[in-house]
């Protein structure tokens, strides 16, 4: 009897555990991160005497196509692009155009083929064939940098021409074409031996012709020479460490205008209009046609952007004629339209917005910046509360204001003490913007720093005698903190810098106008050369950094 009860107890326990068991969905293993692989091509890659109308490329998995008309480059270019069809795991390329006789063709697939489930792209796949008995085997490679930012120039068409005629990029299709990759690199494979004219283009309208003013370009005046590929073993590895192909370095730019053209205006807030010009403006005339013309205007430091602050923001339309260095533009301004769901509260929209700058900075004054110019007043009160070691102090100071109708920043001079904590308060309704808005109560708090919280940089510039000025700049991120113009060797000190990375760069100012200038292909002018210092300089608190910068003015 005891045995029977024991069997029933075990059975009940098994049933209870089964009822409580949790069903878990299988994880399916690790995420697939591998791109598709090409298994075979029909006809074979590197085929000769090619006479087919179709190419079949079979991959190891199902895939999709990402814009093949843009991401497949064919050299020489075809007047009529082929069609691309997916059939299972095979890509079918069907030619519509008649192929040239005795010509090597290259097809470069760039991030076009992606696996079906995860979208992993096959970053680069080359397919070559010849309509004659021999397939060309020479090559060229290089990279493109933006001339201004020195960042890689991606998705530029790189084109080669057999003839050395400057007008070819303006009117004729290239003999070979490829595309720069994400890192700015490009490569031509299976091209004929010889010398070529090289030109790169951000082809906005897709016609392989440089015919739009806003198309970014890069070029080299000297011809480039195709070279044999390096010898490799059966695994594709170079047989010699010295068997490397010389790389071409191009710098891309937007061609500079001969006169300042007004770009599309910006309207970031009610009553504020920014008018950017393509080049700095020496002289500007303004002729209002209709609408409220009373405004305050401010130029930026480079004098290529004009900002208007309207004194009347409630209007239907406003038209103005701008004459910039004899070039005329007529602009129609529309009232500001706020974007829905900006995430700001009603107070931020109905008060004069402001920001404190240089809080706690030992060498720069505490500054109040307004979003709109304020109307003149004689002075205003500032309440300053301080605390150190349990002792509290309160002070009220009156800050006088200059009679400036374009005033957007106010410095607050006060003898702050190092390592002391402060709270600053400015009452509401003291400042009236020309847009009709008034300030809310303004507050900030900070601990005042000491000289030990800053570092210094000293650079010994070696320029030599180059016959033109050299501009040297200290940058934090994309902001230029200091600029100097050198005519020979010099030492520059950059003091009282907050800890962090800084950049130093030099600009070869060949036309001597004190700024960087872009190029002009039609005039045969390259953009002015920018030479960055070899590395970022990391500033530490209470530390001095000294460096030598030898600037190669022969570039």
XYZ file of C-alpha atoms in Angstrom:
555
model
C 0.000 0.000 0.000
C 2.881 2.283 0.852
C 4.447 1.517 -2.532
C 1.255 2.487 -4.407
C 1.048 5.814 -2.532
C 4.696 6.480 -3.379
C 4.057 5.876 -7.108
C 1.043 8.274 -7.074
C 3.137 10.947 -5.313
C 5.846 10.732 -7.972
C 3.253 10.922 -10.754
C 1.650 14.015 -9.214
C 5.060 15.705 -8.942
C 5.842 15.006 -12.623
C 2.473 16.435 -13.721
C 2.961 19.544 -11.546
C 6.440 20.219 -13.021
C 5.070 19.770 -16.530
C 2.257 22.250 -15.877
C 4.711 24.846 -14.563
C 7.219 24.451 -17.428
C 7.790 27.671 -19.431
C 7.714 27.475 -23.227
C 10.689 29.414 -24.690
C 10.849 30.452 -28.334
C 14.100 29.300 -29.968
C 16.550 32.183 -30.429
C 17.534 31.119 -33.930
C 21.257 31.556 -33.290
C 23.449 34.602 -33.854
C 22.398 37.374 -36.233
C 23.535 36.953 -39.830
C 26.096 39.678 -40.556
C 27.760 38.209 -43.646
C 27.039 39.735 -47.075
C 26.070 37.553 -50.051
C 28.887 35.822 -51.948
C 29.140 35.368 -55.700
C 29.286 31.652 -56.588
C 29.561 31.921 -60.366
C 28.958 34.155 -63.355
C 27.747 33.245 -66.829
C 29.659 34.127 -68.972
C 32.657 33.848 -66.669
C 34.187 36.943 -65.149
C 37.139 38.154 -67.298
C 35.619 36.579 -70.437
C 36.912 37.504 -73.896
C 35.119 37.579 -77.275
C 31.979 38.481 -75.348
C 28.906 38.528 -77.599
C 26.041 37.908 -75.147
C 23.037 40.091 -74.405
C 22.719 38.895 -70.808
C 24.902 38.166 -67.778
C 23.812 35.774 -65.000
C 25.423 36.255 -61.580
C 24.525 33.551 -59.026
C 24.933 34.144 -55.278
C 24.929 31.873 -52.226
C 21.675 33.236 -50.773
C 18.522 35.157 -51.639
C 19.097 38.883 -52.086
C 17.579 42.203 -53.059
C 18.882 45.057 -55.212
C 19.581 48.558 -53.909
C 19.082 51.081 -56.737
C 21.216 49.370 -59.398
C 20.874 52.273 -61.853
C 22.862 54.408 -59.386
C 25.017 51.783 -57.671
C 26.309 49.888 -60.701
C 29.001 51.716 -62.673
C 29.735 50.557 -66.231
C 32.888 51.557 -68.116
C 32.884 52.701 -70.839
C 29.471 54.250 -70.061
C 26.480 53.040 -72.069
C 24.020 55.468 -73.630
C 21.153 53.197 -72.567
C 21.533 51.543 -69.182
C 20.861 47.789 -68.856
C 18.019 46.257 -66.858
C 18.569 44.274 -63.650
C 16.249 41.402 -62.644
C 16.364 39.052 -59.649
C 15.411 35.424 -60.326
C 15.790 33.384 -57.148
C 19.460 33.604 -56.185
C 20.537 34.871 -59.608
C 20.931 38.420 -60.893
C 20.162 38.816 -64.603
C 21.729 41.820 -66.350
C 20.247 42.462 -69.789
C 21.986 44.880 -72.197
C 19.907 47.214 -74.354
C 22.801 49.112 -75.928
C 25.145 47.805 -78.629
C 28.582 47.100 -77.183
C 31.725 48.428 -78.881
C 33.982 46.005 -80.709
C 37.379 45.065 -79.220
C 36.587 46.891 -75.967
C 37.052 45.884 -72.338
C 34.005 46.646 -70.177
C 33.983 46.913 -66.388
C 30.939 46.649 -64.144
C 31.391 47.773 -60.537
C 28.600 46.853 -58.089
C 28.825 49.125 -55.023
C 26.529 48.171 -52.116
C 23.940 47.184 -54.705
C 23.482 43.513 -53.775
C 22.081 42.991 -50.253
C 21.021 39.820 -48.475
C 17.259 39.348 -48.254
C 16.817 39.103 -44.467
C 19.349 41.463 -42.850
C 20.236 43.800 -45.718
C 23.982 43.113 -45.438
C 25.515 44.603 -48.618
C 28.145 43.131 -50.877
C 30.288 46.255 -50.686
C 32.217 45.829 -53.935
C 31.995 43.369 -56.818
C 33.878 43.768 -60.123
C 32.798 42.031 -63.308
C 34.856 42.520 -66.471
C 34.670 41.227 -70.014
C 36.051 42.046 -73.456
C 34.260 42.079 -76.782
C 37.633 41.314 -78.401
C 40.249 38.587 -77.962
C 42.190 40.417 -75.225
C 41.022 41.867 -71.915
C 42.834 44.988 -70.687
C 44.615 44.507 -67.363
C 46.073 47.872 -66.328
C 44.769 49.806 -63.335
C 44.637 53.123 -61.476
C 43.663 53.921 -57.902
C 43.537 56.868 -55.543
C 41.351 58.804 -53.147
C 39.420 62.069 -52.926
C 39.265 64.504 -50.001
C 37.037 67.528 -49.662
C 39.387 70.492 -50.123
C 37.809 72.517 -47.319
C 36.988 69.966 -44.593
C 39.676 67.393 -45.548
C 37.077 64.634 -45.031
C 36.638 61.731 -47.508
C 34.551 62.641 -50.572
C 32.039 59.821 -51.085
C 29.932 58.959 -54.172
C 31.785 61.106 -56.680
C 32.028 59.768 -60.218
C 35.707 59.440 -61.130
C 36.205 59.644 -64.898
C 39.090 59.041 -67.282
C 39.507 60.450 -70.792
C 41.997 59.277 -73.440
C 42.376 62.808 -74.821
C 43.908 65.690 -72.869
C 41.291 68.328 -73.678
C 40.028 70.561 -70.854
C 36.526 70.887 -72.327
C 35.853 67.117 -72.285
C 34.238 67.024 -68.785
C 31.947 69.852 -69.937
C 30.670 68.129 -73.062
C 31.715 64.482 -73.598
C 31.178 61.107 -71.944
C 34.289 59.617 -70.302
C 36.124 56.533 -71.536
C 36.149 54.992 -68.050
C 34.127 55.718 -64.939
C 34.037 54.475 -61.356
C 32.745 55.823 -58.037
C 34.520 56.894 -54.838
C 33.765 54.795 -51.761
C 32.834 55.841 -48.238
C 36.497 56.391 -47.344
C 37.035 58.447 -50.506
C 39.010 55.731 -52.302
C 38.482 54.751 -55.941
C 39.930 52.142 -58.273
C 39.954 51.451 -62.004
C 40.569 47.854 -63.073
C 41.015 46.321 -66.514
C 41.747 49.538 -68.364
C 44.034 50.013 -71.358
C 47.633 51.166 -70.811
C 48.297 54.837 -71.455
C 47.955 58.346 -70.048
C 44.578 59.800 -69.040
C 42.931 63.031 -68.081
C 41.191 62.523 -64.701
C 38.120 64.345 -63.424
C 35.679 63.650 -60.557
C 32.103 64.854 -60.346
C 29.170 64.831 -57.907
C 26.791 64.172 -60.777
C 23.490 65.690 -59.638
C 21.584 65.235 -62.906
C 23.141 61.879 -63.846
C 24.497 62.789 -67.296
C 28.269 62.350 -66.684
C 28.770 66.011 -67.677
C 29.912 68.927 -65.505
C 27.086 71.328 -66.358
C 25.613 72.520 -63.039
C 27.137 75.191 -60.760
C 26.321 73.211 -57.603
C 28.094 70.018 -58.731
C 31.155 69.255 -56.635
C 34.255 68.459 -58.703
C 37.904 67.419 -58.401
C 40.604 67.331 -61.043
C 44.313 67.096 -61.679
C 45.999 69.164 -64.367
C 48.713 66.579 -64.991
C 47.828 63.368 -66.817
C 47.740 60.111 -64.862
C 49.292 56.864 -66.128
C 47.717 53.442 -65.931
C 50.025 50.801 -64.496
C 50.139 46.990 -64.505
C 48.613 45.379 -61.433
C 51.070 44.059 -58.822
C 52.127 40.437 -59.264
C 50.317 38.087 -56.868
C 50.433 34.451 -55.856
C 47.624 31.930 -56.314
C 45.858 33.350 -53.253
C 45.944 36.905 -54.538
C 48.658 38.113 -52.160
C 51.385 40.459 -53.520
C 54.633 38.634 -54.300
C 56.663 41.653 -53.187
C 56.086 44.111 -50.367
C 57.173 46.860 -52.781
C 54.599 45.952 -55.454
C 52.148 48.710 -54.613
C 50.253 50.893 -57.087
C 50.886 54.642 -56.856
C 47.823 56.427 -55.487
C 46.352 59.604 -56.944
C 45.185 62.255 -54.459
C 42.361 64.584 -55.554
C 40.637 67.416 -53.674
C 36.964 68.133 -54.360
C 35.322 71.544 -54.245
C 32.413 73.674 -55.410
C 33.608 76.136 -58.017
C 33.869 79.686 -56.708
C 31.707 82.367 -58.291
C 33.157 85.458 -59.924
C 30.541 87.534 -58.056
C 28.486 86.914 -54.880
C 25.262 85.066 -55.634
C 22.542 84.965 -53.012
C 21.703 81.429 -51.899
C 18.342 80.277 -50.507
C 17.455 82.412 -47.489
C 16.796 80.889 -44.053
C 13.994 81.808 -41.639
C 14.894 80.122 -38.293
C 12.420 82.151 -36.175
C 9.781 84.846 -36.475
C 11.312 88.050 -37.820
C 14.803 86.565 -38.414
C 16.059 86.109 -41.977
C 19.548 84.951 -42.952
C 20.841 85.676 -46.452
C 23.918 83.578 -47.333
C 26.022 84.575 -50.367
C 28.279 82.322 -52.426
C 31.305 84.606 -51.815
C 32.034 87.496 -49.416
C 30.255 90.741 -50.297
C 32.222 93.973 -50.608
C 29.286 96.315 -51.259
C 25.539 95.697 -50.861
C 22.580 97.867 -51.845
C 19.034 97.076 -50.689
C 15.851 98.343 -52.312
C 12.578 97.338 -50.582
C 9.686 96.871 -53.019
C 6.825 96.277 -50.599
C 6.212 95.108 -47.056
C 7.840 96.195 -43.745
C 11.366 97.389 -44.462
C 12.380 98.599 -40.981
C 14.972 96.150 -39.697
C 18.336 95.663 -37.971
C 21.063 93.952 -39.967
C 24.204 92.137 -38.878
C 26.996 90.671 -41.017
C 28.983 87.618 -39.943
C 32.775 87.807 -39.581
C 33.436 86.518 -43.115
C 30.895 88.936 -44.604
C 29.195 86.215 -46.611
C 25.994 85.981 -44.525
C 23.646 88.880 -43.740
C 21.066 88.554 -40.957
C 17.921 90.683 -40.831
C 15.974 91.248 -37.607
C 12.605 92.782 -38.554
C 11.050 95.305 -36.191
C 7.623 94.253 -37.444
C 7.100 90.512 -37.718
C 3.382 90.552 -38.606
C 3.171 90.847 -42.397
C 1.828 88.988 -45.424
C 4.786 89.242 -47.768
C 7.937 91.284 -48.228
C 9.968 91.835 -51.402
C 13.497 93.258 -51.569
C 16.041 93.840 -54.327
C 19.633 93.065 -53.274
C 22.508 94.377 -55.385
C 25.683 92.618 -54.210
C 28.804 93.888 -55.976
C 26.696 94.758 -59.075
C 24.854 91.389 -59.093
C 21.073 91.736 -58.590
C 18.715 89.331 -56.798
C 15.021 89.888 -56.013
C 13.869 88.064 -52.873
C 10.288 87.483 -51.658
C 10.115 86.808 -47.914
C 7.279 84.894 -46.319
C 6.240 85.118 -42.645
C 7.689 82.529 -40.269
C 5.649 79.354 -39.930
C 6.312 77.415 -36.743
C 6.765 73.681 -37.048
C 4.191 71.598 -35.152
C 5.224 69.548 -32.115
C 8.492 71.364 -31.497
C 8.470 70.210 -27.898
C 8.805 73.740 -26.513
C 6.487 75.141 -23.901
C 4.403 78.251 -24.433
C 6.819 80.363 -22.366
C 9.705 79.663 -24.737
C 7.622 80.944 -27.645
C 6.314 84.092 -25.921
C 9.425 85.394 -24.171
C 12.687 86.873 -25.377
C 15.024 83.870 -25.344
C 18.535 84.269 -23.936
C 21.619 82.221 -23.033
C 24.489 82.695 -20.576
C 28.001 82.248 -22.004
C 31.425 81.780 -20.363
C 29.948 80.665 -17.058
C 32.777 80.339 -14.538
C 35.433 81.200 -17.140
C 38.440 82.843 -15.532
C 39.591 84.847 -18.580
C 36.360 85.713 -20.384
C 33.484 87.746 -18.921
C 30.135 86.225 -18.089
C 27.986 87.152 -21.107
C 24.266 87.245 -21.780
C 23.243 86.530 -25.386
C 19.760 87.321 -26.722
C 17.999 85.649 -29.617
C 16.858 89.070 -30.926
C 18.380 92.578 -30.689
C 17.139 94.476 -27.638
C 15.954 98.058 -27.426
C 18.357 100.475 -25.691
C 18.105 101.044 -21.941
C 20.484 102.898 -19.606
C 21.353 100.019 -17.266
C 19.953 96.919 -15.563
C 20.412 95.195 -12.171
C 22.135 91.836 -11.634
C 21.789 89.927 -8.338
C 24.832 87.808 -7.462
C 24.739 85.255 -4.641
C 27.981 83.568 -3.577
C 28.879 80.833 -1.112
C 32.157 79.412 0.207
C 32.862 77.514 3.418
C 29.372 78.170 4.756
C 29.545 81.926 4.210
C 26.869 83.525 2.008
C 27.189 86.906 0.283
C 24.666 88.858 -1.776
C 25.438 91.706 -4.145
C 23.466 93.760 -6.622
C 25.325 95.528 -9.428
C 24.062 97.831 -12.142
C 25.392 97.146 -15.638
C 25.333 100.081 -18.095
C 24.442 99.385 -21.733
C 25.884 100.955 -24.890
C 23.459 102.761 -27.200
C 23.618 100.066 -29.869
C 20.491 99.220 -31.880
C 21.963 95.847 -32.902
C 22.875 94.756 -29.363
C 22.509 90.987 -28.887
C 25.241 90.339 -26.280
C 25.922 91.954 -22.901
C 29.068 91.360 -20.848
C 28.632 91.292 -17.060
C 31.905 92.541 -15.522
C 32.209 91.453 -11.894
C 35.210 90.541 -9.696
C 34.343 86.862 -9.285
C 36.671 84.936 -6.966
C 38.258 81.601 -7.854
C 36.882 78.353 -6.428
C 33.778 80.141 -5.225
C 30.240 79.079 -6.143
C 27.882 81.704 -7.570
C 24.244 82.072 -8.466
C 23.268 84.909 -10.812
C 19.731 86.242 -11.270
C 18.365 88.963 -13.568
C 14.720 90.013 -13.035
C 12.087 89.653 -15.737
C 10.657 92.389 -17.961
C 13.926 94.369 -18.218
C 14.807 93.737 -21.856
C 12.483 94.362 -24.774
C 13.383 92.834 -28.110
C 12.589 94.607 -31.354
C 10.283 91.667 -32.061
C 8.012 92.793 -29.188
C 9.015 90.040 -26.746
C 10.300 90.590 -23.202
C 12.655 88.509 -21.070
C 11.608 86.091 -18.375
C 13.635 85.813 -15.118
C 17.169 84.742 -16.048
C 19.213 82.464 -13.791
C 22.493 80.597 -13.884
C 24.929 79.071 -11.390
C 28.564 78.070 -11.609
C 31.850 77.636 -9.744
C 34.465 80.190 -10.767
C 37.643 78.598 -12.126
C 41.289 79.477 -11.544
C 44.322 79.702 -13.809
C 45.155 76.092 -12.920
C 42.046 74.958 -14.828
C 43.517 76.038 -18.188
C 46.387 74.995 -20.435
C 48.511 76.714 -23.078
C 49.830 75.844 -26.548
C 52.892 77.317 -28.216
C 53.514 76.583 -31.899
C 56.759 77.349 -33.726
C 55.703 77.812 -37.359
C 58.341 77.197 -40.046
C 57.171 78.832 -43.258
C 60.262 80.041 -45.052
C 59.989 82.425 -47.976
C 57.131 81.346 -50.239
C 56.063 84.665 -51.792
C 52.545 84.726 -50.352
C 50.919 84.825 -46.883
C 50.132 81.703 -44.893
C 47.032 81.680 -42.678
C 47.340 79.626 -39.474
C 44.307 78.736 -37.374
C 43.540 77.224 -33.976
C 40.286 75.244 -34.015
C 38.074 73.584 -31.448
C 35.827 71.228 -33.379
C 34.701 73.267 -36.402
C 35.052 76.630 -34.623
C 38.052 78.837 -35.392
C 39.270 80.279 -32.084
C 42.217 82.267 -33.416
C 43.586 83.141 -36.850
C 46.938 84.701 -37.725
C 48.560 85.617 -41.038
C 52.253 84.767 -41.403
C 54.767 86.019 -43.935
C 57.669 84.047 -42.500
C 58.714 81.892 -39.560
C 56.901 82.837 -36.360
C 55.926 81.587 -32.900
C 52.315 81.873 -31.751
C 50.944 81.413 -28.239
C 47.429 80.113 -27.592
C 46.775 80.720 -23.907
C 44.008 80.075 -21.377
C 42.528 77.084 -23.220
C 40.066 74.768 -21.560
C 41.160 71.102 -21.442
C 40.339 69.103 -24.545
C 41.480 68.406 -28.122
C 42.449 71.245 -30.477
C 43.427 71.333 -34.136
C 46.007 73.474 -35.896
C 45.954 74.022 -39.646
C 47.600 76.218 -42.260
C 46.082 77.705 -45.427
C 48.335 78.629 -48.341
C 46.743 82.008 -49.159
C 48.118 82.308 -52.689
C 45.929 85.288 -53.666
C 46.643 87.086 -50.371
C 43.030 87.981 -49.514
C 43.169 86.651 -45.944
C 40.753 83.738 -46.366
C 40.481 80.283 -47.934
C 39.262 80.292 -51.547
C 37.759 77.485 -53.577
C 38.822 76.605 -57.131
C 37.495 77.243 -60.624
C 37.897 74.489 -63.227
C 37.132 76.707 -66.213
C 39.940 79.056 -65.172
C 42.281 76.215 -64.271
C 42.414 77.275 -60.605
C 42.692 74.656 -57.852
C 41.304 75.381 -54.354
C 43.829 76.836 -51.947
C 45.707 74.144 -50.067
C 44.858 73.426 -46.432
C 47.576 71.635 -44.451
C 46.537 70.150 -41.091
C 49.029 69.674 -38.281
C 50.071 66.039 -37.990
C 47.875 65.348 -34.943
C 45.325 66.864 -32.584
C 46.825 68.616 -29.575
C 45.320 67.512 -26.279
C 45.355 70.339 -23.734
C 45.468 69.452 -20.034
C 44.774 71.722 -17.092
C 47.791 73.683 -15.795
C 49.989 72.281 -18.556
C 51.932 73.825 -21.459
C 52.311 72.159 -24.864
C 55.060 73.177 -27.302
C 55.159 71.954 -30.907
C 56.991 72.622 -34.193
C 54.925 72.907 -37.386
C 56.916 72.862 -40.623
C 54.546 73.970 -43.391
C 55.269 72.587 -46.849
C 54.513 75.629 -49.034
C 55.455 73.760 -52.220
C 52.149 71.847 -52.228
